[in-house]
Short mmCIF file of C-alpha atoms in Angstrom, two decimals:
data_model
loop_
_atom_site.label_atom_id
_atom_site.label_comp_id
_atom_site.label_asym_id
_atom_site.label_seq_id
_atom_site.Cartn_x
_atom_site.Cartn_y
_atom_site.Cartn_z
CA UNK Z 1258 -19.85 -11.10 54.50
CA UNK Z 1259 -21.55 -14.19 53.15
CA UNK Z 1260 -23.59 -16.38 55.47
CA UNK Z 1261 -24.75 -19.25 53.31
CA UNK Z 1262 -22.43 -21.45 51.34
CA UNK Z 1263 -23.84 -23.48 48.47
CA UNK Z 1264 -22.55 -26.82 47.37
CA UNK Z 1265 -21.69 -27.79 44.70
CA UNK Z 1266 -20.42 -24.66 43.00
CA UNK Z 1267 -21.48 -26.07 39.66
CA UNK Z 1268 -23.78 -28.90 38.62
CA UNK Z 1269 -24.44 -30.28 35.16
CA UNK Z 1270 -27.25 -32.77 34.54
CA UNK Z 1271 -29.43 -34.09 31.74
CA UNK Z 1272 -32.97 -32.93 31.22
CA UNK Z 1273 -35.38 -35.05 33.25
CA UNK Z 1274 -32.90 -35.77 36.02
CA UNK Z 1275 -33.22 -34.37 39.51
CA UNK Z 1276 -30.89 -31.64 40.74
CA UNK Z 1277 -29.92 -31.29 44.37
CA UNK Z 1278 -28.13 -28.27 45.78
CA UNK Z 1279 -27.04 -27.81 49.35
CA UNK Z 1280 -26.55 -24.79 51.55
CA UNK Z 1281 -24.77 -24.48 54.86
CA UNK Z 1282 -24.85 -21.50 57.17
CA UNK Z 1283 -23.17 -20.44 60.35
CA UNK Z 1284 -25.48 -18.61 62.71
CA UNK Z 1285 -29.02 -19.12 63.96
CA UNK Z 1286 -31.64 -18.05 61.49
CA UNK Z 1287 -35.26 -16.96 61.35
CA UNK Z 1288 -35.74 -18.35 57.88
CA UNK Z 1289 -33.87 -19.48 54.80
CA UNK Z 1290 -34.74 -18.64 51.23
CA UNK Z 1291 -33.72 -19.89 47.83
CA UNK Z 1292 -33.38 -17.56 44.87
CA UNK Z 1293 -32.70 -18.13 41.21
CA UNK Z 1294 -30.71 -15.92 38.88
CA UNK Z 1295 -30.72 -16.21 35.13
CA UNK Z 1296 -27.64 -14.92 33.39
CA UNK Z 1297 -27.57 -11.14 33.31
CA UNK Z 1298 -30.67 -10.70 35.42
CA UNK Z 1299 -31.69 -10.01 38.99
CA UNK Z 1300 -32.50 -12.65 41.53
CA UNK Z 1301 -35.98 -14.11 41.72
CA UNK Z 1302 -37.40 -15.55 44.91
CA UNK Z 1303 -38.27 -19.26 44.72
CA UNK Z 1304 -39.21 -20.48 48.16
CA UNK Z 1305 -38.89 -19.62 51.84
CA UNK Z 1306 -38.65 -22.07 54.71
CA UNK Z 1307 -38.91 -20.93 58.31
CA UNK Z 1308 -36.71 -22.15 61.10
CA UNK Z 1309 -39.52 -24.22 62.61
CA UNK Z 1310 -40.24 -26.01 59.33
CA UNK Z 1311 -38.39 -29.07 58.09
CA UNK Z 1312 -39.66 -29.45 54.55
CA UNK Z 1313 -41.53 -27.40 52.00
CA UNK Z 1314 -42.76 -28.01 48.48
CA UNK Z 1315 -43.57 -25.71 45.61
CA UNK Z 1316 -44.26 -27.31 42.25
CA UNK Z 1317 -41.12 -29.19 41.23
CA UNK Z 1318 -39.16 -27.66 44.10
CA UNK Z 1319 -38.57 -29.33 47.43
CA UNK Z 1320 -36.65 -27.62 50.20
CA UNK Z 1321 -35.49 -29.19 53.44
CA UNK Z 1322 -34.02 -27.50 56.47
CA UNK Z 1323 -31.98 -29.07 59.25
CA UNK Z 1324 -31.31 -26.43 61.88
CA UNK Z 1325 -29.24 -28.82 63.98
CA UNK Z 1326 -26.79 -29.16 61.10
CA UNK Z 1327 -27.32 -25.61 59.90
CA UNK Z 1328 -27.99 -26.83 56.40
CA UNK Z 1329 -30.65 -26.79 53.72
CA UNK Z 1330 -31.15 -28.52 50.41
CA UNK Z 1331 -33.02 -27.57 47.27
CA UNK Z 1332 -34.26 -30.37 45.05
CA UNK Z 1333 -35.52 -29.67 41.56
CA UNK Z 1334 -37.30 -32.69 40.16
CA UNK Z 1335 -37.67 -33.58 36.49
CA UNK Z 1336 -35.33 -30.79 35.47
CA UNK Z 1337 -35.78 -28.84 32.27
CA UNK Z 1338 -33.34 -26.90 30.12
CA UNK Z 1339 -35.12 -23.74 31.30
CA UNK Z 1340 -33.99 -24.51 34.86
CA UNK Z 1341 -30.45 -23.59 33.82
CA UNK Z 1342 -29.49 -20.75 36.14
CA UNK Z 1343 -27.60 -19.95 39.33
CA UNK Z 1344 -29.29 -20.79 42.59
CA UNK Z 1345 -28.59 -18.96 45.83
CA UNK Z 1346 -29.57 -19.57 49.40
CA UNK Z 1347 -30.10 -16.61 51.68
CA UNK Z 1348 -30.42 -16.55 55.42
CA UNK Z 1349 -32.29 -14.00 57.46
CA UNK Z 1350 -30.59 -13.98 60.81
CA UNK Z 1351 -31.82 -10.65 62.06
CA UNK Z 1352 -34.73 -8.53 60.96
CA UNK Z 1353 -34.01 -7.01 57.57
CA UNK Z 1354 -30.50 -8.46 57.35
CA UNK Z 1355 -30.16 -11.13 54.68
CA UNK Z 1356 -26.96 -12.77 53.52
CA UNK Z 1357 -26.48 -14.69 50.30
CA UNK Z 1358 -24.19 -17.57 49.50
CA UNK Z 1359 -21.92 -17.80 46.46
CA UNK Z 1360 -24.46 -19.81 44.49
CA UNK Z 1361 -24.62 -23.05 42.55
CA UNK Z 1362 -24.46 -22.82 38.80
CA UNK Z 1363 -26.89 -25.40 37.37
CA UNK Z 1364 -26.73 -26.46 33.75
CA UNK Z 1365 -29.47 -28.71 32.41
CA UNK Z 1366 -28.58 -30.23 29.07
CA UNK Z 1367 -31.44 -30.91 26.65
CA UNK T 711 -46.73 -3.43 39.23
CA UNK T 712 -43.53 -2.23 37.55
CA UNK T 713 -41.21 -3.97 39.98
CA UNK T 714 -37.97 -2.50 41.23
CA UNK T 715 -36.55 -0.06 38.70
CA UNK T 716 -32.87 0.64 38.36
CA UNK T 717 -31.05 3.10 36.16
CA UNK T 718 -28.91 3.15 34.23
CA UNK T 719 -28.81 -0.50 33.13
CA UNK T 720 -25.26 -0.12 31.91
CA UNK T 721 -22.63 2.43 32.83
CA UNK T 722 -19.13 2.73 31.46
CA UNK T 723 -16.91 5.36 32.97
CA UNK T 724 -13.30 6.22 33.46
CA UNK T 725 -11.36 5.85 36.65
CA UNK T 726 -11.75 8.87 38.89
CA UNK T 727 -15.20 9.82 37.66
CA UNK T 728 -18.24 10.01 39.88
CA UNK T 729 -20.89 7.37 39.34
CA UNK T 730 -24.48 7.54 40.56
CA UNK T 731 -26.76 4.53 40.46
CA UNK T 732 -30.48 4.96 41.00
CA UNK T 733 -33.23 2.76 42.35
CA UNK T 734 -36.97 3.04 42.63
CA UNK T 735 -38.40 0.40 44.96
CA UNK T 736 -41.79 -1.21 44.61
CA UNK T 737 -44.50 1.13 45.86
CA UNK T 738 -45.42 0.32 49.45
CA UNK T 739 -42.15 -1.45 50.24
CA UNK T 740 -40.36 0.13 53.19
CA UNK T 741 -37.04 -1.71 53.12
CA UNK T 742 -34.44 -1.19 50.42
CA UNK T 743 -31.17 -3.03 49.84
CA UNK T 744 -28.11 -2.36 47.69
CA UNK T 745 -25.99 -5.35 46.61
CA UNK T 746 -22.87 -5.74 44.53
CA UNK T 747 -22.18 -8.90 42.54
CA UNK T 748 -18.82 -9.97 41.12
CA UNK T 749 -17.42 -13.30 40.06
CA UNK T 750 -14.78 -13.15 42.76
CA UNK T 751 -16.88 -12.09 45.73
CA UNK T 752 -20.37 -13.21 44.76
CA UNK T 753 -23.36 -11.21 45.99
CA UNK T 754 -22.47 -8.74 48.74
CA UNK T 755 -24.89 -6.68 50.77
CA UNK T 756 -23.63 -3.10 50.77
CA UNK T 757 -26.29 -1.26 52.75
CA UNK T 758 -29.95 -1.43 53.59
CA UNK T 759 -32.56 1.10 54.57
CA UNK T 760 -35.67 0.70 56.65
CA UNK T 761 -38.26 3.48 56.35
CA UNK T 762 -35.65 5.59 54.53
CA UNK T 763 -33.16 5.28 57.40
CA UNK T 764 -29.83 3.48 56.84
CA UNK T 765 -29.75 0.52 59.21
CA UNK T 766 -26.54 -1.29 58.35
CA UNK T 767 -23.84 0.10 56.08
CA UNK T 768 -21.10 -2.23 57.25
CA UNK T 769 -20.91 -3.73 53.78
CA UNK T 770 -19.98 -0.46 52.13
CA UNK T 771 -16.41 -1.10 51.03
CA UNK T 772 -14.91 2.35 51.42
CA UNK T 773 -15.64 5.98 52.04
CA UNK T 774 -15.79 6.38 48.28
CA UNK T 775 -19.19 4.70 48.46
CA UNK T 776 -22.24 6.51 49.78
CA UNK T 777 -25.95 5.81 49.64
CA UNK T 778 -28.99 7.96 50.27
CA UNK T 779 -32.70 7.46 50.44
CA UNK T 780 -34.33 10.89 50.47
CA UNK T 781 -37.84 9.47 50.26
CA UNK T 782 -39.69 6.17 50.14
CA UNK T 783 -39.60 5.95 46.36
CA UNK T 784 -35.99 6.74 45.52
CA UNK T 785 -32.47 5.77 46.49
CA UNK T 786 -29.02 6.45 45.09
CA UNK T 787 -25.68 4.73 45.41
CA UNK T 788 -22.76 6.98 44.61
CA UNK T 789 -19.12 6.09 44.01
CA UNK T 790 -16.69 8.98 44.04
CA UNK T 791 -14.04 8.62 42.76
CA UNK T 792 -14.62 5.36 40.90
CA UNK T 793 -11.89 2.76 40.45
CA UNK T 794 -11.58 -0.25 38.09
CA UNK T 795 -12.13 -2.65 40.99
CA UNK T 796 -15.59 -1.18 41.45
CA UNK T 797 -16.64 -2.82 38.19
CA UNK T 798 -19.53 -5.12 39.04
CA UNK T 799 -23.27 -5.51 38.74
CA UNK T 800 -25.11 -3.50 41.37
CA UNK T 801 -28.54 -4.69 42.41
CA UNK T 802 -31.23 -2.91 44.32
CA UNK T 803 -33.94 -4.89 46.11
CA UNK T 804 -36.96 -3.96 48.18
CA UNK T 805 -39.44 -5.64 50.47
CA UNK T 806 -42.14 -4.98 53.01
CA UNK T 807 -40.52 -5.15 56.40
CA UNK T 808 -42.39 -7.17 58.97
CA UNK T 809 -44.89 -8.73 56.56
CA UNK T 810 -42.84 -10.76 54.15
CA UNK T 811 -39.23 -11.76 54.01
CA UNK T 812 -39.11 -11.99 50.24
CA UNK T 813 -36.89 -9.46 48.53
CA UNK T 814 -37.71 -8.28 45.05
CA UNK T 815 -34.69 -7.51 42.94
CA UNK T 816 -34.24 -4.98 40.20
CA UNK T 817 -32.54 -5.88 36.91
CA UNK T 818 -29.22 -4.47 38.07
CA UNK T 819 -26.77 -1.89 36.78
CA UNK T 820 -23.67 -3.24 35.10
CA UNK T 821 -20.84 -0.84 35.94
CA UNK T 822 -17.55 -0.87 34.10
CA UNK T 823 -14.79 1.43 35.27
CA UNK T 824 -11.95 1.72 32.80
#
């Protein structure tokens, strides 16, 4: 069963704009991760944020975590056409057990 | 590092046939995961192994599905008999348990059951 739920399901923006995707989950977690999937390919890990962290940065990526609201957000700044992909959040509630959301399909128009 | 290797990349078969999907995890990784991805259901965890031992197979949809990991470098997911609703992309992923939470995904096997 899925744990994380991404919002929105689809997002279309212009190149250079920022993209924000949200993830909500149901149970307590050890950490939350964001993955990216290009069409027809496997998922690639982007960033991990632990339950005791509130914000994390990696290049143009910024992730926040609010454990009281059981939610996370992924911000991609200055988006590029190459950022077009599906983005998934995954929660690790128990050791070795990770659940993925349904994903947000991001389209960045050049 | 070659990454997670899956074979075949594409499989087309007829309903009722047996299908075997293969996965070679990254060397040194001791946890292995099988996922299924469809448009309708998204990415579903089917089963995962830790040190070659199945830990949680609650995601395996039916008895027609079985998975094995005979050694640290090889795993199979078998569907017998296959049905059209099994058509999906099947991903294998591996990671080092206890050291990093990041999973490394293979390229997937696209299965079509006619």
